[in-house]
């Protein structure tokens, strides 16, 4: 690596950004379906059903993206790369 300190700073920023991203989204999603009951038995059952469906969709989206992204990057490398030993094709997957 030509600029190791810059690489480490960039890696640290990515780790911090990703660590702040998913927990905040989960909290925001949970607050969309706030109910007034203190326990599940006292609250609106429709709110619980909507909240559970929203979390299921949220996690399906995360897992689907994790599954599809390496396939898309590999296909972009195959289309834009000049051969199997050419790493330049991977740059297209991160644009």
Coordinates of N, CA, C and O in Angstrom, one line a residue:
X1 N 0.8 -1.2 0.0 CA 0.0 0.0 0.0 C 0.9 1.2 0.0 O 1.8 1.4 0.8
X2 N 0.5 2.1 -0.9 CA 1.3 3.4 -1.0 C 1.1 4.3 0.2 O 2.1 4.9 0.7
X3 N -0.1 4.4 0.7 CA -0.4 5.4 1.8 C -1.1 4.6 2.9 O -2.3 4.7 3.1
X4 N -0.3 3.9 3.6 CA -0.9 3.0 4.7 C -1.6 3.8 5.7 O -2.7 3.4 6.2
X5 N -1.1 5.0 6.2 CA -1.9 5.7 7.2 C -3.3 6.2 6.7 O -4.3 6.1 7.4
X6 N -3.3 6.6 5.4 CA -4.6 7.0 4.8 C -5.5 5.8 4.7 O -6.7 6.0 4.9
X7 N -5.0 4.7 4.4 CA -5.8 3.5 4.3 C -6.4 3.1 5.6 O -7.6 2.8 5.7
X8 N -5.6 3.2 6.7 CA -6.1 2.9 8.0 C -7.2 3.9 8.5 O -8.2 3.5 9.1
X9 N -7.0 5.1 8.2 CA -8.0 6.1 8.5 C -9.3 5.9 7.8 O -10.4 5.9 8.3
X10 N -9.2 5.6 6.5 CA -10.4 5.3 5.7 C -11.1 4.1 6.2 O -12.3 4.0 6.3
X11 N -10.3 3.0 6.5 CA -10.9 1.8 7.1 C -11.6 2.1 8.4 O -12.7 1.6 8.6
X12 N -11.0 2.9 9.2 CA -11.7 3.3 10.5 C -13.0 4.0 10.3 O -14.0 3.8 11.0
X13 N -13.0 4.9 9.4 CA -14.2 5.7 9.1 C -15.3 4.8 8.5 O -16.5 5.0 8.9
X14 N -14.9 3.8 7.7 CA -15.9 2.8 7.2 C -16.5 2.0 8.4 O -17.7 1.8 8.4
X15 N -15.7 1.6 9.3 CA -16.1 0.8 10.4 C -17.0 1.6 11.3 O -18.1 1.1 11.7
X16 N -16.7 2.8 11.6 CA -17.5 3.7 12.4 C -18.8 4.0 11.7 O -19.9 3.9 12.3
X17 N -18.8 4.3 10.4 CA -20.0 4.6 9.7 C -20.9 3.4 9.6 O -22.2 3.6 9.8
X18 N -20.4 2.3 9.3 CA -21.3 1.1 9.3 C -21.8 0.7 10.6 O -23.0 0.3 10.8
X19 N -21.0 0.9 11.7 CA -21.5 0.6 13.0 C -22.6 1.5 13.5 O -23.5 1.2 14.3
X20 N -22.6 2.8 13.0 CA -23.6 3.7 13.4 C -24.9 3.6 12.5 O -25.9 4.1 12.8
X21 N -24.7 3.0 11.3 CA -25.8 2.9 10.3 C -26.9 1.9 10.7 O -28.1 2.3 10.9
X22 N -26.6 0.7 10.9 CA -27.6 -0.4 11.1 C -28.3 -0.2 12.4 O -29.5 -0.3 12.5
X23 N -27.6 0.0 13.6 CA -28.4 0.2 14.8 C -29.3 1.4 14.8 O -30.5 1.3 15.3
X24 N -29.0 2.5 14.1 CA -29.9 3.6 14.1 C -31.1 3.3 13.2 O -32.2 3.7 13.5
X25 N -30.9 2.6 12.1 CA -32.0 2.2 11.3 C -33.0 1.3 12.0 O -34.2 1.4 11.9
X26 N -32.4 0.4 12.8 CA -33.3 -0.6 13.6 C -34.1 0.2 14.6 O -35.3 -0.1 14.8
X27 N -33.5 1.2 15.3 CA -34.2 1.9 16.3 C -35.3 2.8 15.6 O -36.5 2.9 16.1
X28 N -35.0 3.4 14.5 CA -36.0 4.2 13.7 C -37.2 3.3 13.3 O -38.3 3.7 13.3
X29 N -36.9 2.2 12.8 CA -37.9 1.2 12.3 C -38.8 0.8 13.5 O -40.0 0.8 13.4
X30 N -38.2 0.5 14.6 CA -39.0 0.2 15.8 C -39.8 1.3 16.3 O -41.0 1.0 16.8
X31 N -39.4 2.5 16.2 CA -40.2 3.6 16.6 C -41.3 4.0 15.7 O -42.2 4.8 16.1
X32 N -41.3 3.5 14.5 CA -42.4 3.8 13.6 C -43.7 3.1 14.1 O -44.8 3.7 13.8
X33 N -43.6 2.1 14.8 CA -44.8 1.3 15.2 C -44.9 1.3 16.8 O -45.0 0.3 17.4
X34 N -44.8 2.5 17.4 CA -44.9 2.7 18.8 C -46.3 2.4 19.2 O -47.3 3.0 18.7
X35 N -46.5 1.7 20.3 CA -47.9 1.5 20.8 C -47.9 2.0 22.3 O -46.8 2.2 22.9
X36 N -49.1 2.2 22.8 CA -49.2 2.8 24.1 C -49.2 1.8 25.3 O -49.0 2.2 26.4
X37 N -49.3 0.5 25.0 CA -49.4 -0.5 26.0 C -48.0 -0.8 26.6 O -47.0 -0.7 25.9
X38 N -48.0 -1.0 27.9 CA -46.7 -1.3 28.6 C -46.2 -2.7 28.2 O -45.0 -3.0 28.2
X39 N -47.1 -3.7 28.0 CA -46.7 -5.0 27.6 C -47.4 -5.4 26.3 O -48.3 -4.7 25.9
X40 N -47.0 -6.5 25.8 CA -47.6 -6.9 24.5 C -49.1 -7.2 24.7 O -49.9 -7.0 23.8
X41 N -49.5 -7.8 25.8 CA -50.9 -8.1 26.0 C -51.8 -6.8 26.1 O -52.9 -6.9 25.7
X42 N -51.2 -5.7 26.6 CA -52.0 -4.5 26.8 C -52.0 -3.6 25.5 O -52.8 -2.7 25.4
X43 N -51.2 -3.9 24.5 CA -51.0 -3.1 23.4 C -51.9 -3.6 22.2 O -52.5 -4.7 22.2
X44 N -51.9 -2.8 21.2 CA -52.6 -3.1 20.0 C -52.0 -4.3 19.2 O -50.8 -4.2 18.8
X45 N -52.7 -5.4 18.9 CA -52.1 -6.5 18.2 C -51.7 -6.1 16.8 O -50.8 -6.7 16.2
X46 N -52.4 -5.2 16.2 CA -52.1 -4.8 14.8 C -50.8 -4.1 14.7 O -50.0 -4.2 13.8
X47 N -50.5 -3.3 15.8 CA -49.2 -2.6 15.8 C -48.0 -3.6 15.9 O -47.0 -3.5 15.2
X48 N -48.2 -4.7 16.7 CA -47.2 -5.7 16.8 C -47.0 -6.5 15.5 O -45.9 -6.8 15.0
X49 N -48.1 -6.8 14.8 CA -48.0 -7.5 13.5 C -47.3 -6.6 12.5 O -46.5 -7.1 11.7
X50 N -47.6 -5.3 12.4 CA -47.0 -4.4 11.5 C -45.5 -4.3 11.8 O -44.7 -4.3 10.9
X51 N -45.2 -4.2 13.1 CA -43.8 -4.1 13.5 C -43.0 -5.3 13.1 O -41.9 -5.2 12.6
X52 N -43.6 -6.5 13.4 CA -42.9 -7.7 13.0 C -42.7 -7.9 11.5 O -41.6 -8.3 11.0
X53 N -43.7 -7.5 10.7 CA -43.6 -7.5 9.3 C -42.5 -6.5 8.8 O -41.7 -6.9 7.9
X54 N -42.5 -5.4 9.4 CA -41.4 -4.4 9.0 C -40.0 -4.9 9.3 O -39.1 -4.8 8.4
X55 N -39.8 -5.5 10.4 CA -38.5 -6.0 10.8 C -38.1 -7.2 9.8 O -37.0 -7.4 9.5
X56 N -39.1 -8.0 9.5 CA -38.8 -9.1 8.6 C -38.4 -8.6 7.2 O -37.4 -9.1 6.6
X57 N -39.1 -7.6 6.7 CA -38.7 -7.0 5.4 C -37.3 -6.4 5.5 O -36.5 -6.4 4.6
X58 N -37.0 -5.7 6.6 CA -35.8 -5.0 6.8 C -34.6 -6.0 6.8 O -33.6 -5.9 6.1
X59 N -34.7 -7.1 7.5 CA -33.7 -8.1 7.5 C -33.6 -8.9 6.3 O -32.5 -9.4 5.9
X60 N -34.7 -9.2 5.6 CA -34.7 -9.8 4.3 C -33.9 -8.9 3.3 O -33.1 -9.4 2.5
X61 N -34.1 -7.6 3.3 CA -33.4 -6.7 2.5 C -31.9 -6.7 2.7 O -31.1 -6.7 1.8
X62 N -31.5 -6.7 4.0 CA -30.1 -6.8 4.3 C -29.5 -8.1 3.8 O -28.4 -8.1 3.2
X63 N -30.1 -9.2 4.1 CA -29.6 -10.5 3.7 C -29.6 -10.7 2.2 O -28.6 -11.2 1.6
X64 N -30.6 -10.2 1.5 CA -30.6 -10.3 0.1 C -29.5 -9.4 -0.6 O -28.8 -9.8 -1.5
X65 N -29.3 -8.2 0.0 CA -28.2 -7.4 -0.5 C -26.8 -8.0 -0.3 O -25.9 -7.9 -1.1
X66 N -26.6 -8.7 0.9 CA -25.4 -9.3 1.2 C -25.2 -10.5 0.2 O -24.0 -10.9 -0.1
X67 N -26.2 -11.2 -0.2 CA -26.1 -12.3 -1.1 C -25.9 -11.9 -2.5 O -25.0 -12.4 -3.2
X68 N -26.6 -10.8 -3.0 CA -26.5 -10.4 -4.4 C -25.3 -9.6 -4.7 O -24.7 -9.7 -5.8
X69 N -24.8 -8.8 -3.8 CA -23.7 -7.9 -4.1 C -22.4 -8.6 -4.6 O -21.8 -8.1 -5.5
X70 N -21.9 -9.7 -4.0 CA -20.7 -10.3 -4.6 C -21.0 -10.8 -6.0 O -20.1 -10.8 -6.8
X71 N -22.2 -11.3 -6.3 CA -22.5 -11.7 -7.6 C -22.5 -10.6 -8.6 O -21.9 -10.7 -9.7
X72 N -23.0 -9.4 -8.2 CA -23.0 -8.3 -9.1 C -21.6 -7.8 -9.3 O -21.2 -7.5 -10.5
X73 N -20.8 -7.7 -8.3 CA -19.4 -7.3 -8.4 C -18.6 -8.2 -9.3 O -17.8 -7.8 -10.1
X74 N -18.8 -9.5 -9.1 CA -18.1 -10.5 -10.0 C -18.5 -10.4 -11.4 O -17.7 -10.5 -12.3
X75 N -19.8 -10.1 -11.7 CA -20.3 -9.9 -13.1 C -19.7 -8.6 -13.7 O -19.3 -8.6 -14.8
X76 N -19.6 -7.6 -12.9 CA -19.0 -6.3 -13.4 C -17.6 -6.5 -13.7 O -17.1 -5.9 -14.7
X77 N -16.9 -7.3 -12.9 CA -15.5 -7.5 -13.2 C -15.3 -8.3 -14.5 O -14.4 -8.1 -15.3
X78 N -16.2 -9.3 -14.7 CA -16.1 -10.1 -15.9 C -16.4 -9.2 -17.1 O -15.8 -9.4 -18.2
X79 N -17.3 -8.3 -17.0 CA -17.7 -7.4 -18.1 C -16.6 -6.4 -18.4 O -16.2 -6.2 -19.5
X80 N -16.2 -5.7 -17.3 CA -15.3 -4.6 -17.5 C -13.8 -4.9 -17.3 O -12.9 -4.1 -17.7
X81 N -13.4 -6.1 -16.8 CA -12.1 -6.5 -16.6 C -11.5 -7.1 -17.9 O -12.2 -7.5 -18.8
X82 N -10.2 -7.0 -18.1 CA -9.6 -7.5 -19.3 C -9.1 -9.0 -19.2 O -8.6 -9.5 -20.1
X83 N -9.3 -9.6 -18.0 CA -8.8 -11.0 -17.8 C -8.9 -11.4 -16.4 O -9.2 -10.6 -15.5
X84 N -8.7 -12.7 -16.1 CA -8.8 -13.1 -14.7 C -7.7 -12.6 -13.8 O -7.9 -12.5 -12.6
X85 N -6.6 -12.2 -14.3 CA -5.5 -11.7 -13.5 C -5.6 -10.1 -13.4 O -4.7 -9.5 -12.8
X86 N -6.5 -9.5 -14.0 CA -6.7 -8.1 -14.0 C -7.6 -7.6 -12.9 O -8.8 -7.8 -12.9
X87 N -7.0 -7.0 -11.8 CA -7.9 -6.5 -10.7 C -8.6 -5.2 -11.0 O -9.4 -4.8 -10.3
X88 N -8.3 -4.6 -12.1 CA -8.9 -3.3 -12.4 C -10.4 -3.4 -12.7 O -11.2 -2.5 -12.5
X89 N -10.9 -4.6 -13.1 CA -12.3 -4.7 -13.3 C -13.1 -4.6 -12.0 O -14.3 -4.3 -12.0
X90 N -12.5 -4.8 -10.9 CA -13.3 -4.7 -9.6 C -13.6 -3.3 -9.3 O -14.5 -3.0 -8.5
X91 N -12.9 -2.3 -9.8 CA -13.3 -0.9 -9.5 C -14.7 -0.6 -10.0 O -15.4 0.2 -9.4
X92 N -15.2 -1.2 -11.0 CA -16.5 -1.0 -11.5 C -17.6 -1.4 -10.5 O -18.7 -0.8 -10.4
X93 N -17.3 -2.4 -9.7 CA -18.2 -2.9 -8.7 C -18.4 -1.9 -7.5 O -19.4 -2.0 -6.8
X94 N -17.5 -0.9 -7.4 CA -17.6 0.0 -6.3 C -17.9 1.4 -6.7 O -17.8 2.3 -5.9
X95 N -18.4 1.6 -7.9 CA -18.8 2.9 -8.4 C -20.2 3.2 -8.1 O -21.0 2.4 -8.0

